[in-house]
Tab-separated table of C-alpha atoms in Angstrom:
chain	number	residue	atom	x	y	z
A	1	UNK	CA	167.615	65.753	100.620
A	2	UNK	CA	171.156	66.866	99.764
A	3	UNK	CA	170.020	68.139	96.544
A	4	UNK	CA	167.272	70.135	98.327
A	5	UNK	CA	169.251	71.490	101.075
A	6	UNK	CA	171.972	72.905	98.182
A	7	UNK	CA	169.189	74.669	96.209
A	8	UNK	CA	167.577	76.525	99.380
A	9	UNK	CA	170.889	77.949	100.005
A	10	UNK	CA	170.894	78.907	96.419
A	11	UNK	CA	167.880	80.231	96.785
A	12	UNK	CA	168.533	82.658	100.379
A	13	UNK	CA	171.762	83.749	98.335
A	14	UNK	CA	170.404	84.980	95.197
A	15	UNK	CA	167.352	86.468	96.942
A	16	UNK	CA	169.891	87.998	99.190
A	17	UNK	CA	171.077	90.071	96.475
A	18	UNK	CA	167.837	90.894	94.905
A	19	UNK	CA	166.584	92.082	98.407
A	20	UNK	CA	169.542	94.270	98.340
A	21	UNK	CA	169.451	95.198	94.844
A	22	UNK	CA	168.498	98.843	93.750
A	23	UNK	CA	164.374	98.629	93.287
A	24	UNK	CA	162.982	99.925	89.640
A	25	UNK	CA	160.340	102.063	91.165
A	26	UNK	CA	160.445	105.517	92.067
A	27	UNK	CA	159.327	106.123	95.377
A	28	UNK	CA	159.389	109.547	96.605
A	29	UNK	CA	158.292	108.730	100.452
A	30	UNK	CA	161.051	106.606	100.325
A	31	UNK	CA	163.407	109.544	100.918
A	32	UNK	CA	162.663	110.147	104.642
A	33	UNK	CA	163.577	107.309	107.612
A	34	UNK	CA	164.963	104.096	106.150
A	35	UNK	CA	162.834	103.823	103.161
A	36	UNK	CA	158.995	102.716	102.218
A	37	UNK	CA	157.924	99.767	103.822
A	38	UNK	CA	155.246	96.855	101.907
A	39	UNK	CA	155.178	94.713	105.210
A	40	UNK	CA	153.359	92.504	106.043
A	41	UNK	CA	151.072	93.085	102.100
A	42	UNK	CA	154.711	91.645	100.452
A	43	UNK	CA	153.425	88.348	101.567
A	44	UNK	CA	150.202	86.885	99.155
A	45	UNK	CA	149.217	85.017	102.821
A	46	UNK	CA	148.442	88.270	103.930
A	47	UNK	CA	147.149	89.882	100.666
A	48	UNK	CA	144.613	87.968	100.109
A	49	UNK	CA	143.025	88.366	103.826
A	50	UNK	CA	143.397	92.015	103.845
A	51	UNK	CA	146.359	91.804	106.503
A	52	UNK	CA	143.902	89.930	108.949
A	53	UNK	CA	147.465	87.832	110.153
A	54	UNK	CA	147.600	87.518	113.555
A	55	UNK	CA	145.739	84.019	114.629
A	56	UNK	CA	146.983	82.554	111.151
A	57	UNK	CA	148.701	79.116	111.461
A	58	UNK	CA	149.199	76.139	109.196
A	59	UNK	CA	151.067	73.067	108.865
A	60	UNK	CA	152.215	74.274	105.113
A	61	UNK	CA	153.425	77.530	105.252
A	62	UNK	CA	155.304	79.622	107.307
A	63	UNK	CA	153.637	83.170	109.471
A	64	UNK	CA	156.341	85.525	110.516
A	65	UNK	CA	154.032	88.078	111.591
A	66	UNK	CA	153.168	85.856	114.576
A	67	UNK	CA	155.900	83.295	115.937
A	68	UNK	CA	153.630	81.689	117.827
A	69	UNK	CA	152.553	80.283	114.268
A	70	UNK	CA	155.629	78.136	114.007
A	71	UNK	CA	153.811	75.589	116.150
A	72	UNK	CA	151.625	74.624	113.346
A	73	UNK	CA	154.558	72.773	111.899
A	74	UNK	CA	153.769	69.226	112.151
A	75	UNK	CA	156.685	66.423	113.321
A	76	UNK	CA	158.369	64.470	110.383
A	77	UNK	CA	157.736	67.599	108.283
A	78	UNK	CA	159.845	70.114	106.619
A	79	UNK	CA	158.390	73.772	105.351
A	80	UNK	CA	159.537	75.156	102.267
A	81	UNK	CA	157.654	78.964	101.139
A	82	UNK	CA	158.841	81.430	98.874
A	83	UNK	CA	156.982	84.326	97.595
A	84	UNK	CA	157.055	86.707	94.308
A	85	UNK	CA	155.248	89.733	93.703
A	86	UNK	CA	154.895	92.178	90.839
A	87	UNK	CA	153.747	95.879	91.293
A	88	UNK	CA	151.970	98.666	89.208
A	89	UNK	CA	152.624	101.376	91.010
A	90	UNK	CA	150.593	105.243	89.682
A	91	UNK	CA	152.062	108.179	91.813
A	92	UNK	CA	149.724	111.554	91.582
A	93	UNK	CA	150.029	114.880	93.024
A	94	UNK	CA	147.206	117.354	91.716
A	95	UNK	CA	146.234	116.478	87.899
A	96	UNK	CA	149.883	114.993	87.223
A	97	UNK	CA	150.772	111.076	87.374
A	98	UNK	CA	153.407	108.896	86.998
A	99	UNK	CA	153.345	105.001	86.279
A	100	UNK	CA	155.904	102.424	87.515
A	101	UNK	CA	155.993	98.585	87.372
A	102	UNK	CA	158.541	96.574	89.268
A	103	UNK	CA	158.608	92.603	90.291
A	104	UNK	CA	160.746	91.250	92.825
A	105	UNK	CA	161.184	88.629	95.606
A	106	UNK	CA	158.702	88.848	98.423
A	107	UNK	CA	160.368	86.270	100.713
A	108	UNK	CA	161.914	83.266	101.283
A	109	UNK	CA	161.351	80.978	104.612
A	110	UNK	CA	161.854	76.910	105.886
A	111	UNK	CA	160.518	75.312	109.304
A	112	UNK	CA	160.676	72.307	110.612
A	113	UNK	CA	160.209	70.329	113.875
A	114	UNK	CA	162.827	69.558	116.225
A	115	UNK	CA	160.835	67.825	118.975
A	116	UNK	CA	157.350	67.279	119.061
A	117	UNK	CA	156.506	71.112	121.041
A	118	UNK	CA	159.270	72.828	119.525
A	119	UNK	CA	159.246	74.150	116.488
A	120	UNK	CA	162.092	75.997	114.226
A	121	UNK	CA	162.129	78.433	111.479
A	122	UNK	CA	164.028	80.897	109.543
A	123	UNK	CA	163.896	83.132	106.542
A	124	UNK	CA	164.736	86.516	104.452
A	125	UNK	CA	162.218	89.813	103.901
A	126	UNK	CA	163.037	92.550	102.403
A	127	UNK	CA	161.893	95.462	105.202
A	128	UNK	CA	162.413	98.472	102.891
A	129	UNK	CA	163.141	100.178	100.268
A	130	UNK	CA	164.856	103.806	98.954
A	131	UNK	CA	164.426	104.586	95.941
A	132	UNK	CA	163.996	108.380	94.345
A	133	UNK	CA	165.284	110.721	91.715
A	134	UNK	CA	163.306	114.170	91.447
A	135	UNK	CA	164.293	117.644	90.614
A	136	UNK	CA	162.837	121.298	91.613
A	137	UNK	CA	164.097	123.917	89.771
A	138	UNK	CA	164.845	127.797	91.132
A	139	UNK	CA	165.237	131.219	89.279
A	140	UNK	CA	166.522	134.470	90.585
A	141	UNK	CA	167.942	136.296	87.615
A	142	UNK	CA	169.455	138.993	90.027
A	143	UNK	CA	171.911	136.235	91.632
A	144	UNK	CA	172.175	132.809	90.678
A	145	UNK	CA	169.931	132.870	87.339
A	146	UNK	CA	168.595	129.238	87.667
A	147	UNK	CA	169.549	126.422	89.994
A	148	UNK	CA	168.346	122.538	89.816
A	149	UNK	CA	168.216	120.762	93.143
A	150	UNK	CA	168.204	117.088	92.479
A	151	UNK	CA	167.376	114.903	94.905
A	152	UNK	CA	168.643	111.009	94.693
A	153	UNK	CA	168.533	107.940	96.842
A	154	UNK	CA	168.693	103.971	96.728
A	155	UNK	CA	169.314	100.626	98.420
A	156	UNK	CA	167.201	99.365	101.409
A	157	UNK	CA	166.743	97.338	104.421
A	158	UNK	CA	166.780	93.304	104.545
A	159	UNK	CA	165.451	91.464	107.430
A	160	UNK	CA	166.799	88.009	108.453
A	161	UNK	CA	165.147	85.952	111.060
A	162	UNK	CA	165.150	82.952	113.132
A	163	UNK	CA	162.130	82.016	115.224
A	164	UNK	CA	161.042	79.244	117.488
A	165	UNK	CA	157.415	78.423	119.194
A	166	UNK	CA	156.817	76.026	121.533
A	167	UNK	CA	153.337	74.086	121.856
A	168	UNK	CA	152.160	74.416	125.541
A	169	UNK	CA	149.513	71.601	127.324
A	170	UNK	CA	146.594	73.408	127.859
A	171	UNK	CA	143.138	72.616	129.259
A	172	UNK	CA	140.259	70.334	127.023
A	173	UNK	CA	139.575	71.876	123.837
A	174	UNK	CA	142.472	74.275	123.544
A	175	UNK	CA	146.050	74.831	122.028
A	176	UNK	CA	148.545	77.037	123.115
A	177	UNK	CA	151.127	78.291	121.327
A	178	UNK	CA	154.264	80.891	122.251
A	179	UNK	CA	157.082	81.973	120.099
A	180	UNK	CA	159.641	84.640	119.507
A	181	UNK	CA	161.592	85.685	116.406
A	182	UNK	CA	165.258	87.151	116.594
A	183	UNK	CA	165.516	89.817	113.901
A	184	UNK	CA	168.749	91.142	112.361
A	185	UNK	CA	168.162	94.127	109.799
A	186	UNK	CA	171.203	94.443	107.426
A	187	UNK	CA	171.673	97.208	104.433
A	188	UNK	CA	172.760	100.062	103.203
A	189	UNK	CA	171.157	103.452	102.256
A	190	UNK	CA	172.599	105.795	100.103
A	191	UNK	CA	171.609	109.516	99.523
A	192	UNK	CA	172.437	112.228	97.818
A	193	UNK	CA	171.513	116.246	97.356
A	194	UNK	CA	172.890	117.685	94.134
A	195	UNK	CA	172.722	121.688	93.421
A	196	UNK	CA	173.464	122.575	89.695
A	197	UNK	CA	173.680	126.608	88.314
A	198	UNK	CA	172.644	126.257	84.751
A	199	UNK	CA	172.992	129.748	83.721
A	200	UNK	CA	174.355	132.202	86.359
A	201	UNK	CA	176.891	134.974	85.696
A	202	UNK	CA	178.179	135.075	89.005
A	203	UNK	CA	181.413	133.443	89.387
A	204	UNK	CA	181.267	132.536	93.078
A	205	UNK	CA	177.750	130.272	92.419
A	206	UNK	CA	179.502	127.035	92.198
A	207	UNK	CA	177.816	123.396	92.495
A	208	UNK	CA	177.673	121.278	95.254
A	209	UNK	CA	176.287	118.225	96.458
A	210	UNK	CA	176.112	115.995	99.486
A	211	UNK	CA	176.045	112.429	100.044
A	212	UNK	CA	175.054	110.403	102.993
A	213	UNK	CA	175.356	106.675	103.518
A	214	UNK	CA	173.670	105.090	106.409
A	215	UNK	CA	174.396	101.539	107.390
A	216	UNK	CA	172.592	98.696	109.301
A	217	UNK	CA	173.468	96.071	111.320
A	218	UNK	CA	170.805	95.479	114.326
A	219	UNK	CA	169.125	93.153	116.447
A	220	UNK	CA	165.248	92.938	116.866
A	221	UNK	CA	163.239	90.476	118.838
A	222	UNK	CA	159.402	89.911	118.344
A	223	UNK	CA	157.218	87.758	120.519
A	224	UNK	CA	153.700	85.843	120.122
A	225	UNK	CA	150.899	83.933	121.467
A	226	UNK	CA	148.191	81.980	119.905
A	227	UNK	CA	145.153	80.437	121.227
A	228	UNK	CA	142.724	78.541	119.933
A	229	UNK	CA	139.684	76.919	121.945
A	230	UNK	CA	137.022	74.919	120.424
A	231	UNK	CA	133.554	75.819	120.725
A	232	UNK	CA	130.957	72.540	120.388
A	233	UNK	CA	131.802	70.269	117.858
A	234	UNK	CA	131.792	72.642	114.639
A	235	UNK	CA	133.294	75.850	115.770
A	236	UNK	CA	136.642	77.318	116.777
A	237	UNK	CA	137.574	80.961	118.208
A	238	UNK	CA	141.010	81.851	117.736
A	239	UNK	CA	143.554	84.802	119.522
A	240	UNK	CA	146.628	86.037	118.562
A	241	UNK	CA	148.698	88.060	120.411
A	242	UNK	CA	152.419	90.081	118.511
A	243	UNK	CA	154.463	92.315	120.582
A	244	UNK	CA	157.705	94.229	119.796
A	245	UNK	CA	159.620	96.072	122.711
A	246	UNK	CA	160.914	99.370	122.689
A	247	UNK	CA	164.867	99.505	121.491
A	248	UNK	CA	167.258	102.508	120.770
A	249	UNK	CA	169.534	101.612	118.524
A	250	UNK	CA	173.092	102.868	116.735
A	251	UNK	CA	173.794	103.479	113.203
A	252	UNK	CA	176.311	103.866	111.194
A	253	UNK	CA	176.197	107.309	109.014
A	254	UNK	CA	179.154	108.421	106.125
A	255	UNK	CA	178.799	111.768	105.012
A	256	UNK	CA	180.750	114.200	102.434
A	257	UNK	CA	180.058	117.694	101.273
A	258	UNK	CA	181.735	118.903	98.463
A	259	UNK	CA	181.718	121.902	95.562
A	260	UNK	CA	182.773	120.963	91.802
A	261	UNK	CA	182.737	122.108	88.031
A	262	UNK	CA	179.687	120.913	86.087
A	263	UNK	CA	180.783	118.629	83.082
A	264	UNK	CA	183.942	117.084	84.446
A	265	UNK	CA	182.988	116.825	87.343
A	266	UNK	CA	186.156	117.911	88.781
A	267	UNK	CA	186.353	118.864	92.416
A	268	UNK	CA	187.362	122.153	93.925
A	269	UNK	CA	186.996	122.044	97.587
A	270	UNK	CA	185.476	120.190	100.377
A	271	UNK	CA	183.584	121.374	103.218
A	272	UNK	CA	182.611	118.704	104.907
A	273	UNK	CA	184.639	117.165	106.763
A	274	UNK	CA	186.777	119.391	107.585
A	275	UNK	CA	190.152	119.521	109.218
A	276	UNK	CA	190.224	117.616	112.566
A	277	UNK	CA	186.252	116.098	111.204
A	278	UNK	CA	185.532	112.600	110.168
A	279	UNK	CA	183.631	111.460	107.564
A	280	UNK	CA	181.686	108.574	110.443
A	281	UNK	CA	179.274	109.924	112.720
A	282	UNK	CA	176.243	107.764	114.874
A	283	UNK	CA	172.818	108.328	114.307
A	284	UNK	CA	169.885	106.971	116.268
A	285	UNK	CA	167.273	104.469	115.260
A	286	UNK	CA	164.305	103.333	117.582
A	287	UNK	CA	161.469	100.830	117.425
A	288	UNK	CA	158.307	101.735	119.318
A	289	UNK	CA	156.438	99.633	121.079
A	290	UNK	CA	154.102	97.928	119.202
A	291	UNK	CA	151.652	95.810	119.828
A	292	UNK	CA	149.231	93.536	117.975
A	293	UNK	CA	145.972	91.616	118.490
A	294	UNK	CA	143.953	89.360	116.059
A	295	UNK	CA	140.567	87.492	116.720
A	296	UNK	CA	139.114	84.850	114.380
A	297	UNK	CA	135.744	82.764	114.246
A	298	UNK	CA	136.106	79.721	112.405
A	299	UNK	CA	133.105	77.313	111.216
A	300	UNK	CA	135.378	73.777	111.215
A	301	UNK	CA	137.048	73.453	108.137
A	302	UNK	CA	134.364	75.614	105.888
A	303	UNK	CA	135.059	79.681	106.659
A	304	UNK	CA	136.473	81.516	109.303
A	305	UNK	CA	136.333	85.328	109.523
A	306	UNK	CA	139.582	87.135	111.208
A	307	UNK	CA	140.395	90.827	112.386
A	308	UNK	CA	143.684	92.216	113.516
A	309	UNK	CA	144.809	95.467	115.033
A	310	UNK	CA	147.807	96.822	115.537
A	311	UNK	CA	148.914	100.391	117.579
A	312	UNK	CA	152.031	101.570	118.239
A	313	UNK	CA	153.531	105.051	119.133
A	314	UNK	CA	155.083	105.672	115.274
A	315	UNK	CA	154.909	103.172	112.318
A	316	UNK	CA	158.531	101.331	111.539
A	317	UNK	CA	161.723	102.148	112.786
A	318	UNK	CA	162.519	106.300	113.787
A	319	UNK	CA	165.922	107.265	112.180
A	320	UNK	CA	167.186	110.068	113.857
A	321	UNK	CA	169.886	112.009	112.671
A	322	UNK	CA	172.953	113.197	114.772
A	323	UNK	CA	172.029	117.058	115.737
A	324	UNK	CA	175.759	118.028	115.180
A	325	UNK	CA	176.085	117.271	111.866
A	326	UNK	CA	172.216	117.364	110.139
A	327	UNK	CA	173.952	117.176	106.568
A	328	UNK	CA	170.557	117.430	104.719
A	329	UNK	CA	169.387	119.575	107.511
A	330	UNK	CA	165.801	119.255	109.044
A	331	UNK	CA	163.591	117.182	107.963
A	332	UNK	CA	159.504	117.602	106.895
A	333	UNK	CA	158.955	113.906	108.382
A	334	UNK	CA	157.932	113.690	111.877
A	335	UNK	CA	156.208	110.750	113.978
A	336	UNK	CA	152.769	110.458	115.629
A	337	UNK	CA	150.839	107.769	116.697
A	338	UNK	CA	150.155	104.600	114.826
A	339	UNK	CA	146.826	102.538	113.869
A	340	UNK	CA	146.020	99.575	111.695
A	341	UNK	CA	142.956	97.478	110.987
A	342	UNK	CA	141.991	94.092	109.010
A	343	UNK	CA	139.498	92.059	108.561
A	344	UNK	CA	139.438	89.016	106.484
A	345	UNK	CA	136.986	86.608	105.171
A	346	UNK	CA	138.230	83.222	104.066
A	347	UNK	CA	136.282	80.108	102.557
A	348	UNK	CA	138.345	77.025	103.460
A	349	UNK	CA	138.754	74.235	100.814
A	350	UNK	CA	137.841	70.586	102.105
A	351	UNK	CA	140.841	68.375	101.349
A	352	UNK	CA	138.170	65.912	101.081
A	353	UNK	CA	136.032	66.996	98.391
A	354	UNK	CA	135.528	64.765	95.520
A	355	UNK	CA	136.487	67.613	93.419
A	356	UNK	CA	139.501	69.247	93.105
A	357	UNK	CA	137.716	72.847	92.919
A	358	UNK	CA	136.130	71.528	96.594
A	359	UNK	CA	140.058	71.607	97.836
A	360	UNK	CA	140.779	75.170	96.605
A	361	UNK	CA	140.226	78.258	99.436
A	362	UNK	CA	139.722	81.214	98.380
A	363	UNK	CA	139.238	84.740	100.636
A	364	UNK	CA	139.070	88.488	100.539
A	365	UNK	CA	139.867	91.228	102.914
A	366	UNK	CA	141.005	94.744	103.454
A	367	UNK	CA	142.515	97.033	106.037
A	368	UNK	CA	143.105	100.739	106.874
A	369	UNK	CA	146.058	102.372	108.663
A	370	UNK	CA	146.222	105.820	110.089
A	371	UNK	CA	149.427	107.461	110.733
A	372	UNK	CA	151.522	106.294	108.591
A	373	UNK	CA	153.746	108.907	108.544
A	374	UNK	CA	153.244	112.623	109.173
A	375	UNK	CA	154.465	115.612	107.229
A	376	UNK	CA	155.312	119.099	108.184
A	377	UNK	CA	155.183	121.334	104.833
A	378	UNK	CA	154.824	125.053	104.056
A	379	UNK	CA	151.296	124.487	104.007
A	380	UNK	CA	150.714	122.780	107.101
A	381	UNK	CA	150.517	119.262	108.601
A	382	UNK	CA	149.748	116.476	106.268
A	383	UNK	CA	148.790	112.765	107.891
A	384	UNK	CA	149.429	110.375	105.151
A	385	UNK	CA	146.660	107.643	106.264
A	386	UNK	CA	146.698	103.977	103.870
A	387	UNK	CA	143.625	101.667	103.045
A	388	UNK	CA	143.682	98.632	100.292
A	389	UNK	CA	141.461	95.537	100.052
A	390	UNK	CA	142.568	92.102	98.547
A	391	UNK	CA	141.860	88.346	97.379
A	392	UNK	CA	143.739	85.093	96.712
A	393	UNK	CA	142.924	81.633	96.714
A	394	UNK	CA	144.941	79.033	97.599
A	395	UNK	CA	145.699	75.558	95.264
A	396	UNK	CA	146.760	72.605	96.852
A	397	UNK	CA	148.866	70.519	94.879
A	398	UNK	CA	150.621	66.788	95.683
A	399	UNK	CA	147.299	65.421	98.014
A	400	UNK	CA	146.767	68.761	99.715
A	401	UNK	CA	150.118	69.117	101.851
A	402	UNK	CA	151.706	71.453	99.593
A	403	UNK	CA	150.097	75.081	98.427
A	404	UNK	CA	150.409	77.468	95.344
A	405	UNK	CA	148.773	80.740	96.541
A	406	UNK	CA	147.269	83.526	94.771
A	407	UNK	CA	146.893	86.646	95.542
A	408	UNK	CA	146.526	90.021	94.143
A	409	UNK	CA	146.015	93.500	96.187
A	410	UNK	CA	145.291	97.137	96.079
A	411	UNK	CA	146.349	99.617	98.036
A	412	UNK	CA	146.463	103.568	98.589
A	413	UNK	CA	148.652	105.735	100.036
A	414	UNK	CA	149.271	109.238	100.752
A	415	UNK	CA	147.212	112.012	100.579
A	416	UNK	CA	146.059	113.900	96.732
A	417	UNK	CA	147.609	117.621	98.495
A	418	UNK	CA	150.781	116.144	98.544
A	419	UNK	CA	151.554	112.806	97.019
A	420	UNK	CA	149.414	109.690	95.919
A	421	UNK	CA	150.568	106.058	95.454
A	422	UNK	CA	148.112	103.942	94.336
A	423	UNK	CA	149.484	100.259	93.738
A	424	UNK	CA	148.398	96.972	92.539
A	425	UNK	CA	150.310	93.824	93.411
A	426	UNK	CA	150.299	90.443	92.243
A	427	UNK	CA	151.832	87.657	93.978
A	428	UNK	CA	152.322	84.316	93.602
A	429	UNK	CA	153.513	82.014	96.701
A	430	UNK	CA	155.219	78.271	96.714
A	431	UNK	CA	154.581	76.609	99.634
A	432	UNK	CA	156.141	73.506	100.165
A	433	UNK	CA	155.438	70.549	102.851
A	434	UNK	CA	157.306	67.606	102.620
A	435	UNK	CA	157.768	64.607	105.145
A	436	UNK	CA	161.422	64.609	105.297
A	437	UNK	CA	162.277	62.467	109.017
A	438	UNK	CA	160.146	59.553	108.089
A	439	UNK	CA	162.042	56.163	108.477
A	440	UNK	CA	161.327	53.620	105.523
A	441	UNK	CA	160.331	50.591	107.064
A	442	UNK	CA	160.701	48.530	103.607
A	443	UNK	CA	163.729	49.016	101.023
């Protein structure tokens, strides 16, 4: 146990630092908010029902989505699951593309019991990411000649949690579960705005740039509710219930603005801050209300067939930056309502089956979101809308308490008028169930 313990917190360390660590695709959405979001897909649970999340619970893995999951834990049991994904990413905007591949950690969460209703458990996610280098270039021969404007940013947003549900007594044929998670999203953004004269004859066209770095530190909570109610002896109908409440938050923002000589990069003056100024301001951040339903039909222990919607007055978290500085000035980005949909099929293994291939579930799903962010360009408003399907199946290994899960997922995003990503994930998933409290009763 000592051995295991010591290699989980190996484990939550080095993911730690991948989670934080600067991600190898290029992401130009990433450049507005806090950064491009894979949640809740980053999980192969959810890839392989389409998202469909909501009334998922299991003794063998862990459901962050839902808190209210956490009850599935069984007593005498601890919950090991970690996740990996790898993504091939093709970005297009009119009959030009761009291909990325990138693999990192998808998560890392434990739960156990501490009584018989209450149930524990904790973990790390990466929320987002920033990641961007692009460059427009500008000529005006009669004054500046021709000016680059590079655009840079990295880093990203982790999400650490610790949740607890509580099974509730409920009539004949039911179980009721209730949970809450307490979120705390740490990181650090950094971006930057670079403008470089290549050829000008004017001495006064100097370059400048500006940076910004934003930092987190916040609290979240998230609550849920699961129900499930047997119907005759061979079906069950299942409800879930997710709800995040409204929060305005502070951040942290650094900021310098500064001209220099190309090459040496040597400085010659700064404008911002000036004189009496400091370089610390404190945005905004708020999370909408959001809430979250899910319904599932489930044939005992052969298929079940879930849907899930979400709403919410904006997707993510609205970063808003202090009006009396705007050091990148205004930005195209602006937030409308929210909407996502999934529905999931999934084949359940029999952990009786003769066979081993009997054991092994497999499912498919997909899901649409609309929303997702809105843009405000010369041309006019863009709504950059999402939709992806996916499949998995999940192997049970060591008599069926323990799962390896695959999964792999497509998804689209963005709109062909301004930017498309189209991305295909694999992931892979290690969940772990082992009875840890039971007392030997022979040596």
């Amino acid at each position: 146990m000592k051995k295991t313990i010591i290699a989980l917190v190996a484990s939550l360390v080095a993911s730690m630092g991948m989670a934080t660590a600067q991600n190898g695709v290029n992401l130009p959405y990433s450049q507005f908010g806090i950064g491009s979001s894979d949640m809740p897909y980053n999980l192969p649970m959810a890839t392989r029902m389409g998202g469909a999340i909501y009334t998922r619970s299991g003794n063998n893995y862990i459901n962050p989505f839902n808190p209210a999951s956490y009850g599935g834990i069984e007593k005498e049991s601890f919950v090991f699951d970690m996740g990996f994904n790898v993504q091939l990413n093709t970005q297009r905007t009119g009959d030009n593309s761009i291909y990325d591949a990138n693999g990192n950690v998808g998560y890392l969460t434990v739960g156990m019991p501490v009584t018989k209703w209450w149930k524990l458990a904790g973990g790390l996610m990466p929320y987002s990411t920033v990641n961007y280098n692009s460059v427009t270039t500008q000529k005006d021969t009669s004054t500046y000649g021709t000016m680059n404007t590079r655009y840079q940013g990295q880093g990203g947003v982790s999400q650490v949690f610790v949740g607890s549900a509580f099974n509730i007594p409920a009539w004949k044929g039911a179980k009721l579960q209730a949970g809450f998670n307490v979120n705390y999203l740490t990181g650090r953004i950094q971006r930057t705005i670079s403008y470089e004269f290549n050829d000008n004859t004017v001495s006064y066209w100097v370059n400048s740039r500006r940076l910004k770095e934003t930092k987190l530190g916040n609290v979240l909570f998230d609550f849920g509710l699961q129900l499930r109610q047997a119907i005759g002896e061979n079906y069950t109908l299942g409800l879930g219930f997710t709800y995040k409440p409204y929060k305005d938050m502070k951040i942290a923002d650094n900021a310098l603005i500064y001209t220099y000589y190309s090459g040496t990069e040597q400085l010659i003056d700064t404008i911002f801050p000036t004189q009496g100024q400091s370089v610390s301001y404190d945005s905004r951040m708020e999370q909408p209300h959001t809430f979250g339903v899910g319904l599932s039909f489930e044939r005992n222990k052969r298929w079940q067939v879930a849907f899930d919607a979400t709403l919410a007055a904006w997707n993510g978290l609205r970063y808003t930056e202090d009006e009396s500085h705007q050091i990148f000035g205004q930005s195209a980005l602006y937030y409308g309502s929210y909407s996502r949909a999934a529905l999931g099929f999934e084949r359940m293994g029999d952990m009786d089956a003769s066979t081993y291939w009997g054991r092994i579930s497999w499912s498919l799903g997909a899901h649409m979101e609309q929303g997702s962010m809105y843009l405000e360009l010369a041309d006019g408003e863009h709504r950059l809308d999402a939709w992806g399907v996916g499949a998995g199946m999940s192997l049970p290994m060591r008599k069926g308490r323990s799962l390896l899960t695959l999964s792999v997922g497509y998804d689209n995003y963005g709109s062909s008028d301004v930017l498309m990503r189209e991305c295909v994930t694999f992931g892979i998933a290690v969940s772990s169930c082992e009875r840890w409290f039971v007392k030997r009763k022979y040596n």
